[in-house]
Short mmCIF file of C-alpha atoms and ligand atoms in Angstrom, two decimals:
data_model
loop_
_atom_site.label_atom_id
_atom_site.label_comp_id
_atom_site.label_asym_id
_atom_site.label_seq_id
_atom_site.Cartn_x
_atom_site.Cartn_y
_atom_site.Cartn_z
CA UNK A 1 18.25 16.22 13.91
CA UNK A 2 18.42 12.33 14.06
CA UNK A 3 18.45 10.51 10.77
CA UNK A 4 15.83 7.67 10.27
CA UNK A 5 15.81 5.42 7.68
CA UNK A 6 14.54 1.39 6.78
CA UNK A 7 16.25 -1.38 8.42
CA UNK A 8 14.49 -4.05 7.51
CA UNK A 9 11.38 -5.21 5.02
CA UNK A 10 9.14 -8.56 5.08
CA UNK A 11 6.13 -9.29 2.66
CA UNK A 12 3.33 -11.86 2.80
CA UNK A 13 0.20 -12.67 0.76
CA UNK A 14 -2.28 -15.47 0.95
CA UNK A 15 -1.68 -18.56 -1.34
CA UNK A 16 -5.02 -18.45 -2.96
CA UNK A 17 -4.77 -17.05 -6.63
CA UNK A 18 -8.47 -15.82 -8.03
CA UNK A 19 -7.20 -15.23 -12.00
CA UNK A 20 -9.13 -13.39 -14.54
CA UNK A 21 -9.65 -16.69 -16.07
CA UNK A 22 -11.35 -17.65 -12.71
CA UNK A 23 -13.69 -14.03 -12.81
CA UNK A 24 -14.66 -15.12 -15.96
CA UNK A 25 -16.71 -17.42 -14.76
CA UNK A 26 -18.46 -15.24 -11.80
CA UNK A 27 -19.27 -12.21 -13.45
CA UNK A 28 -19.55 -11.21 -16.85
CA UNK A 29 -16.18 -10.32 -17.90
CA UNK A 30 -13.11 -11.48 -19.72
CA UNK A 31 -9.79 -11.73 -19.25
CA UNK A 32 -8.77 -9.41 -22.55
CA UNK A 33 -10.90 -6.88 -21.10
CA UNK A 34 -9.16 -6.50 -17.28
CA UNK A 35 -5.83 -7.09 -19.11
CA UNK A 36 -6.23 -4.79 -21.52
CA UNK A 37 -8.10 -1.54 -18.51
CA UNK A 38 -5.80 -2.85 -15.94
CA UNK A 39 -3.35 -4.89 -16.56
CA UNK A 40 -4.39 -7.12 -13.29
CA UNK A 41 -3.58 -11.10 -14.41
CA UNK A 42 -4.22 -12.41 -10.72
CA UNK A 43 -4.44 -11.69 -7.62
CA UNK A 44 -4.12 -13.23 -4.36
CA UNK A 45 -7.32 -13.59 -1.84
CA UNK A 46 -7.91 -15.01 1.87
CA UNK A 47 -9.69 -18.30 1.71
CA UNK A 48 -13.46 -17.98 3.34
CA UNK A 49 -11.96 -18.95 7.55
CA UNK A 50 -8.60 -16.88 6.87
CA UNK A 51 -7.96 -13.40 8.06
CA UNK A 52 -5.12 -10.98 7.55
CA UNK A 53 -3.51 -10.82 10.37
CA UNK A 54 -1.62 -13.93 10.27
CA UNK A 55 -0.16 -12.41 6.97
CA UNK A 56 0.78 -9.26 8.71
CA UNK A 57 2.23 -10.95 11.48
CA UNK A 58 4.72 -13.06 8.59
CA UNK A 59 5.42 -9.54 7.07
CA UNK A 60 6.88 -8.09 10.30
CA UNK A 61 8.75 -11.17 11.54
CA UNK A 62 10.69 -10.95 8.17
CA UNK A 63 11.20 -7.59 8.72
CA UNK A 64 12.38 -7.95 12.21
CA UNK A 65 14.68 -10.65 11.64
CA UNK A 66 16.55 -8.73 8.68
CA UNK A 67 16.80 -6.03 10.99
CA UNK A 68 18.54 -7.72 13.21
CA UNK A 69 16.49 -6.20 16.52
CA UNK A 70 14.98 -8.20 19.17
CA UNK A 71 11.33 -8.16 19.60
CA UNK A 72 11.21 -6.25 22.94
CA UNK A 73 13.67 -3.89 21.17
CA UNK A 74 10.33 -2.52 18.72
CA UNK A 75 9.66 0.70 20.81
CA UNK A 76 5.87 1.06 18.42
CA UNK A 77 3.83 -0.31 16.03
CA UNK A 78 1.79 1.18 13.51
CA UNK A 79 -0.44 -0.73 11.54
CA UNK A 80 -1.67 0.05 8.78
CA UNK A 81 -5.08 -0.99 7.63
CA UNK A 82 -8.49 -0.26 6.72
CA UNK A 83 -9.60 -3.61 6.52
CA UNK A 84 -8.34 -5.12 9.54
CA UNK A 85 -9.95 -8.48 10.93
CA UNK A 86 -11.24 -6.97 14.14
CA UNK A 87 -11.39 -3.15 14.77
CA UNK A 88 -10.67 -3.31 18.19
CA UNK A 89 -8.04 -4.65 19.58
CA UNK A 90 -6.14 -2.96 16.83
CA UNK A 91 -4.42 -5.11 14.86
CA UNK A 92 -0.94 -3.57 15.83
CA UNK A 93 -1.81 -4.64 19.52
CA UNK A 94 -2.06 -7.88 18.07
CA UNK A 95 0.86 -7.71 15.68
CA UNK A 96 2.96 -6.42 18.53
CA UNK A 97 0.98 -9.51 20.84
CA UNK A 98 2.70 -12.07 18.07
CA UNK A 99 5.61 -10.59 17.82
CA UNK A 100 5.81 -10.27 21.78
CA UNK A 101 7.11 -6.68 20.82
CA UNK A 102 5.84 -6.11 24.97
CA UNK A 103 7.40 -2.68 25.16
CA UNK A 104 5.72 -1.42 21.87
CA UNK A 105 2.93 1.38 21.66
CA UNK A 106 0.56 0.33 19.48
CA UNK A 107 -2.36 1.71 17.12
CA UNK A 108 -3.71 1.44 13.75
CA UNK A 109 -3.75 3.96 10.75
CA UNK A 110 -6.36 4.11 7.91
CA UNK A 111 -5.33 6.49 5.42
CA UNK A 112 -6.61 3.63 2.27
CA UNK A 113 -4.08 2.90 -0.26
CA UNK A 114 -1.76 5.55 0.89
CA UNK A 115 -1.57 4.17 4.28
CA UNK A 116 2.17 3.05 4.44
CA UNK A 117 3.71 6.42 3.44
CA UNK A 118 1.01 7.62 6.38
CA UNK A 119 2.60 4.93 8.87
CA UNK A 120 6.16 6.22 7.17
CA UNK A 121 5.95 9.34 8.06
CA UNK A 122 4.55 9.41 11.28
CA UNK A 123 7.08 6.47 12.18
CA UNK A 124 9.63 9.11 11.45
CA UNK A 125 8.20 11.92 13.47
CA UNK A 126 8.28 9.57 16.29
CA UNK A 127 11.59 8.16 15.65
CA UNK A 128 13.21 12.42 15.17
CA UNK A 129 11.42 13.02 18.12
CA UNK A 130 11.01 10.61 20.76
CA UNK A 131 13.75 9.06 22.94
CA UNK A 132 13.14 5.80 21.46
CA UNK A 133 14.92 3.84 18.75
CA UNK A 134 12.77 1.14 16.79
CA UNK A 135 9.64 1.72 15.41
CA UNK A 136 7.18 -1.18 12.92
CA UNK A 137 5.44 -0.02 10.11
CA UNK A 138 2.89 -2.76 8.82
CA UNK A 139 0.27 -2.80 5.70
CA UNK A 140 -2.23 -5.47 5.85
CA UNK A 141 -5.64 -5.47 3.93
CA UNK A 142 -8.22 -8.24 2.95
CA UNK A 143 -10.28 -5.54 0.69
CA UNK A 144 -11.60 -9.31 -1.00
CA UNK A 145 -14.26 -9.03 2.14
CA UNK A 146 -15.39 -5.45 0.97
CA UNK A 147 -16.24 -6.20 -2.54
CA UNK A 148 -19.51 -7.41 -4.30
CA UNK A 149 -18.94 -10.49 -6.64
CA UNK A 150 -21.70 -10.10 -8.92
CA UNK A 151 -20.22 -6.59 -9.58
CA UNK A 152 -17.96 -6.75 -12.59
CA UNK A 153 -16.33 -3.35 -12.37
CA UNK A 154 -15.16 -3.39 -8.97
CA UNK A 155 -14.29 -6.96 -7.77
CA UNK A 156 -11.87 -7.63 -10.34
CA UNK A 157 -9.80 -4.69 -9.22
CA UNK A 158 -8.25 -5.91 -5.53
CA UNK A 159 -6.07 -8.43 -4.01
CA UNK A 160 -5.05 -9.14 -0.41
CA UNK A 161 -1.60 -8.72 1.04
CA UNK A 162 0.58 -7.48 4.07
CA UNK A 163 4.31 -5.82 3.91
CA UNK A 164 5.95 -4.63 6.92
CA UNK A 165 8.71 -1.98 7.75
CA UNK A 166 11.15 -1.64 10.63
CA UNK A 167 12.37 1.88 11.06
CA UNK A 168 14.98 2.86 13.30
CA UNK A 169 17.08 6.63 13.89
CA UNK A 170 20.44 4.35 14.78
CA UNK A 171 22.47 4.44 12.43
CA UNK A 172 20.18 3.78 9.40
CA UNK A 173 21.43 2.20 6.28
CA UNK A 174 18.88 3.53 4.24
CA UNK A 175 17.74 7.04 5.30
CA UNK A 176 14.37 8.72 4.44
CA UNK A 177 15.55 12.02 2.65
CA UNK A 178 11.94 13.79 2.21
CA UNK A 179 8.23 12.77 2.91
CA UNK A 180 5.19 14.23 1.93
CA UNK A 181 1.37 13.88 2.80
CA UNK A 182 -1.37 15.66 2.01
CA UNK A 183 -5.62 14.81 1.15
CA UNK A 184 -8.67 16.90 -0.54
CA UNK A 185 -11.40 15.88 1.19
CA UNK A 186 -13.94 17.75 -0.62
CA UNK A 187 -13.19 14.32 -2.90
CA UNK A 188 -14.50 11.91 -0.26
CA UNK A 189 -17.23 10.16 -1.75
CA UNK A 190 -15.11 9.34 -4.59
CA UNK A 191 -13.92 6.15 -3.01
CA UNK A 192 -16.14 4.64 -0.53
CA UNK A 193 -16.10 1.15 1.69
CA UNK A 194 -16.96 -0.59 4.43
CA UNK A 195 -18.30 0.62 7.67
CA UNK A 196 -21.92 0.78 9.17
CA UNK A 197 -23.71 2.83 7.47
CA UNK A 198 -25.33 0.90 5.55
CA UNK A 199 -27.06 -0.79 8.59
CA UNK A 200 -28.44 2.93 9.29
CA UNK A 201 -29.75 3.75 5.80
CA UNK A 202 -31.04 0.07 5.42
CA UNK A 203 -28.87 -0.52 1.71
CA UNK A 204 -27.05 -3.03 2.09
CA UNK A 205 -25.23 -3.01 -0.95
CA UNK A 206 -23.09 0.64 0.25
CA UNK A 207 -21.13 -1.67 2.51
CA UNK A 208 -19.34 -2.52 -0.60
CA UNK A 209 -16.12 -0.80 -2.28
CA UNK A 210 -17.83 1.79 -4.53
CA UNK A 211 -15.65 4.36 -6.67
CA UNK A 212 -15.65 7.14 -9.76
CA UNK A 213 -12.98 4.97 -10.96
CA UNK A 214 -12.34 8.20 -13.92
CA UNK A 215 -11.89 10.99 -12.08
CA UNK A 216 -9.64 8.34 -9.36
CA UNK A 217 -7.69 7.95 -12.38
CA UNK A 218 -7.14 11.56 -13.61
CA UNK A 219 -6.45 12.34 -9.99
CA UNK A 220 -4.11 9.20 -9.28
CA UNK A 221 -1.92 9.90 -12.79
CA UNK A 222 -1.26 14.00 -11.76
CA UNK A 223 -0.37 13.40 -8.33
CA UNK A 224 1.96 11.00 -8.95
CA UNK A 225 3.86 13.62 -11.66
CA UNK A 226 3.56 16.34 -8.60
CA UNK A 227 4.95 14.16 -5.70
CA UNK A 228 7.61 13.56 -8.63
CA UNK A 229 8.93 16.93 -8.57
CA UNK A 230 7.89 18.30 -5.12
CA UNK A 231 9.25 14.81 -3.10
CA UNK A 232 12.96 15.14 -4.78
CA UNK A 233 12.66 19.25 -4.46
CA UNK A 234 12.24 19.10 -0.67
CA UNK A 235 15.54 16.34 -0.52
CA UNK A 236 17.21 18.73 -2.83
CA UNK A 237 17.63 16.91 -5.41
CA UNK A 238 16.78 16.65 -8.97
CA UNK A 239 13.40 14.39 -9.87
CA UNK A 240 15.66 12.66 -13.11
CA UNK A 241 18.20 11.67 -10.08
CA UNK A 242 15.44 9.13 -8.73
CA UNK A 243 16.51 5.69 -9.83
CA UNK A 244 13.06 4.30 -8.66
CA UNK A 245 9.60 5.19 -8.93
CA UNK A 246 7.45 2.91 -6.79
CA UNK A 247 3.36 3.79 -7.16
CA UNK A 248 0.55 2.22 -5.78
CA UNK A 249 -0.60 -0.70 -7.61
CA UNK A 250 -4.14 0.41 -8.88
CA UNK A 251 -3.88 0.17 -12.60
CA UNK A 252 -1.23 -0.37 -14.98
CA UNK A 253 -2.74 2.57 -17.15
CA UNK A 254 -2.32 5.03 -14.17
CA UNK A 255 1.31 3.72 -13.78
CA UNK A 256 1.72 4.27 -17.62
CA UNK A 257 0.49 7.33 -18.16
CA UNK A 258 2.60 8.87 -14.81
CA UNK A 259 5.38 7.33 -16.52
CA UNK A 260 4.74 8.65 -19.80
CA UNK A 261 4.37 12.09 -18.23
CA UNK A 262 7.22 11.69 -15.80
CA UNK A 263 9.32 10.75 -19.17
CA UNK A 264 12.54 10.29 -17.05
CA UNK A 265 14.74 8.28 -18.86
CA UNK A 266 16.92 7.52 -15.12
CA UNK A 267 13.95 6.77 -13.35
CA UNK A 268 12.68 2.94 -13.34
CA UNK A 269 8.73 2.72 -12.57
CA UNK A 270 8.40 -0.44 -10.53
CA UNK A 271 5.01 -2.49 -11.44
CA UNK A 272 3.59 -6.04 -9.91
CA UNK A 273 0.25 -5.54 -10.08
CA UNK A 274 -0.50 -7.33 -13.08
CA UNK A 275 0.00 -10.43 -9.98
CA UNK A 276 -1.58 -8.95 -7.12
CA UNK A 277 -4.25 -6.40 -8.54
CA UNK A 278 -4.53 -3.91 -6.29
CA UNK A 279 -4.06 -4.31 -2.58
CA UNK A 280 -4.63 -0.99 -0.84
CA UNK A 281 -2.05 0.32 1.74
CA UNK A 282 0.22 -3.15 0.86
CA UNK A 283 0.71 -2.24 -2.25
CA UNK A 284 4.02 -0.49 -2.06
CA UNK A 285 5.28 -2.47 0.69
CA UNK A 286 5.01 -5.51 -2.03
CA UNK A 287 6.25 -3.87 -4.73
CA UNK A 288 9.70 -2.60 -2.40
CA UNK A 289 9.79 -5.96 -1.18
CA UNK A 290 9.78 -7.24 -5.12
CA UNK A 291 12.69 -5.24 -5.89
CA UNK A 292 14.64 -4.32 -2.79
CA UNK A 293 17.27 -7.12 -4.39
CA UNK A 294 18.16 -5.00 -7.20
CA UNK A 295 19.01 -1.58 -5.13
CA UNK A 296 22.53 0.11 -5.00
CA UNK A 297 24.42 1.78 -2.41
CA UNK A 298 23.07 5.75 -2.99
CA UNK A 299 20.25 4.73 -5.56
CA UNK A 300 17.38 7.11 -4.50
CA UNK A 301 14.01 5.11 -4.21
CA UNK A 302 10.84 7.45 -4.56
CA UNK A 303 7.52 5.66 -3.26
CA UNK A 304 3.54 7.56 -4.09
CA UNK A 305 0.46 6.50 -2.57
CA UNK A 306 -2.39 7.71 -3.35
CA UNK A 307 -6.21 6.55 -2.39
CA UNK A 308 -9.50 7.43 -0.89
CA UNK A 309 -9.83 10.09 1.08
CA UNK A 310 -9.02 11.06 -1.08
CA UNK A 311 -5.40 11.01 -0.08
CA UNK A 312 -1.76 11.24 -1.06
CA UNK A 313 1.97 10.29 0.75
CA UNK A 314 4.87 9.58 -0.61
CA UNK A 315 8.71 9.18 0.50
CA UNK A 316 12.22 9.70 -0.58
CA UNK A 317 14.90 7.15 0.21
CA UNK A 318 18.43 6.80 -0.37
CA UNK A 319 19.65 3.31 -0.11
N1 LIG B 1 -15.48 -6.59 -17.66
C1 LIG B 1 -16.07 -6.19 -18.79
N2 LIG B 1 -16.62 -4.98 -18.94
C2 LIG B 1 -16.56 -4.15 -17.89
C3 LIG B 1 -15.97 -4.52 -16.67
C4 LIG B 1 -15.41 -5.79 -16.58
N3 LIG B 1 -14.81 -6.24 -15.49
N4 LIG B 1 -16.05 -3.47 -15.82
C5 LIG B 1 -16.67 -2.48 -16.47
N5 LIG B 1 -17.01 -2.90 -17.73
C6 LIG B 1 -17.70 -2.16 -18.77
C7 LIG B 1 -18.60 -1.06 -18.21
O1 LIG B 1 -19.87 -1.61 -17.92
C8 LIG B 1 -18.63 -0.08 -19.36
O2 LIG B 1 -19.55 -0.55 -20.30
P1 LIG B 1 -20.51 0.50 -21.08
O3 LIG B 1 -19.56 1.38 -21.83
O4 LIG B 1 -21.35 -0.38 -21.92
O5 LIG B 1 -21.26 1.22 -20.00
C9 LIG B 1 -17.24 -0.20 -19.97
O6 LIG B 1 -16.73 -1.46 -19.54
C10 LIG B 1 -16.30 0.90 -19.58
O7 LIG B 1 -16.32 1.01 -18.16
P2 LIG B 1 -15.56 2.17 -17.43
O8 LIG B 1 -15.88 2.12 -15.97
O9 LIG B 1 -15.79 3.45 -18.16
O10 LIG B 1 -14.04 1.70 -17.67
P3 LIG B 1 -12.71 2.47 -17.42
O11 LIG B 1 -11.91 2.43 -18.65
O12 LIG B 1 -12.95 3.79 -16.72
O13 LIG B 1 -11.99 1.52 -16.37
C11 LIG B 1 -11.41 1.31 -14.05
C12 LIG B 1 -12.54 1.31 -15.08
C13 LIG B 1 -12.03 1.10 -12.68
C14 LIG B 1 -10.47 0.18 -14.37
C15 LIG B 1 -10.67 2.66 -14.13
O14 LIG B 1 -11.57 3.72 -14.11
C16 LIG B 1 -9.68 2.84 -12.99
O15 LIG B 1 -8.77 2.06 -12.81
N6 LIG B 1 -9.79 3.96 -12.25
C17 LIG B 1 -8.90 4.24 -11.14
C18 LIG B 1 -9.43 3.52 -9.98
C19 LIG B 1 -8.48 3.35 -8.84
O16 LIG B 1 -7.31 3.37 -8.96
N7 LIG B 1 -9.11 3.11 -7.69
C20 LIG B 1 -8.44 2.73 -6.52
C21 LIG B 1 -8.30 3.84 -5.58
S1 LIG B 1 -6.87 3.52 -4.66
#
């Protein structure tokens, strides 16, 4: 069975920073009190005429380039998003349309927050399976548009941001050893955003990200301690062996108290959101991005989503 494995990374987020200090003065909150439940400073936003894709779009061409592939090289794209600027064309046609990645198959993926280990895992499927060689992974998400302003628990939660991956079964540098996914969605309505329905039932407000941000928590801390043992079981390896742990960005007290559990003294728990907040299916992509600097030949990198759905992925790479 072919290996696959990363071959290149990009990252982009808007320039815009909306800071706690700036929510302060649109809602009735402070900054002590976001610090302090979730350790969110700032976090980046689209201006009012922006959209993501041009963000996406500077992701992948970083990725690309580091890779080393030319653009008619990219045999797919996957994209991604559940807050993409148009739903149809989907934005990977137009990634791939930027890009002029013109022998690409294209579509887009909405898993939420744990979209990127979605787009990582079926990347690989393709990449084991197919007779093709490259394959673009990208995470782009304006959840800014999807939350209510005057609404004090949610909109201080999200950012926007894009990350890409390129993938490739030639030779990879840095293979994928394991990846899981998995969902329970008898938790559905847990997490809700978006879509039309609140044109049918004539409330306008359920168009807005809506959540049961506790029992999101409980859930978000225990599956990342599971995907800590069962990830690293199905590489073989032992869970203290993972250098890495890279969550999604949600809330530094979910990434605490996994930690805490997890207890690993070898393993590293990667966190930026205290400068992006939370930015759905990005997330990871930013945070690998962050750090990919600091990795070592044979360090193994362990990367959890998790997110409505509600949904979980993760993957297992040795660098
Ligand atoms: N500023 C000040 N007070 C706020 C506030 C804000 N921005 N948001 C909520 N509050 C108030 C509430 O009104 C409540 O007041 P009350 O006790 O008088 O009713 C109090 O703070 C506690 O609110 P609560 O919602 O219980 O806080 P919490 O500790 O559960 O934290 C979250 C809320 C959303 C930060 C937390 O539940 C969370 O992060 N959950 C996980 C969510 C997640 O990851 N979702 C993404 C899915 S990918």
């Amino acid at each position: 069975m072919k290996q696959v494995g990363i071959c290149g990374i990009g990252a982009a987020a808007p320039k815009k920073v909306l800071s706690n200090f700036d929510l302060e003065r649109m809602v009735d909150t402070s900054d002590e009190w976001i610090v302090t439940r979730t350790g969110i400073r700032e976090r980046r936003v689209l201006e009012k005429d922006e959209g993501i894709l041009g963000y996406v779009v500077e992701a992948a061409e970083i990725a690309r380039k580091q890779s080393g592939i030319a653009p008619e090289q990219i045999d797919f794209v996957i994209s991604s998003t559940l807050s993409p600027d148009r739903v149809s064309p989907a934005q990977a046609f137009e990634v791939a349309r930027e890009l002029q990645a013109n022998q690409a198959f294209c579509f887009d993926l909405n898993a939420a927050c744990s979209g990127l280990m979605y787009g990582l895992a079926t990347a690989e499927s393709f990449l084991k399976t197919r007779e093709i060689k490259y394959g673009l992974v990208t995470a782009g998400e304006q959840v800014s548009r999807f939350l209510d302003y005057n609404d004090r628990s949610t909109c201080i939660l999200f950012g926007d941001g894009a990350a890409a991956l390129m993938l490739t079964n030639d030779n990879p540098e840095h293979v994928i050893l394991a990846t899981e996914l998995g969902a329970n969605p008898n938790m559905s309505e847990e997490v809700v955003i978006g879509g039309v329905r609140h044109l049918l039932n004539n409330q306008p407000g359920d168009y807005y990200f809506r959540q049961n941000g506790k029992s999101v928590f409980r859930f978000a801390v225990s599956k990342i301690k599971e995907l800590y043992e069962t990830i690293p079981e199905k590489a073989g390896v032992r869970p203290e062996q993972i250098k890495y742990l890279i969550p999604h960005q949600a809330n530094i007290r979910i990434i605490d108290a996994a930690a805490k559990e997890i207890a690993s003294a070898g393993t590293e728990v990667i966190a930026n959101v205290d400068r992006y907040g939370n930015t759905s299916s990005a997330s990871i992509g930013l945070a690998l991005h962050e750090v990919w600097g600091r990795f070592q030949k044979g360090d193994l990198i362990l990367m959890v989503g998790f997110g409505a759905g509600l949904s979980w992925g993760g993957a297992l790479i040795q660098w």
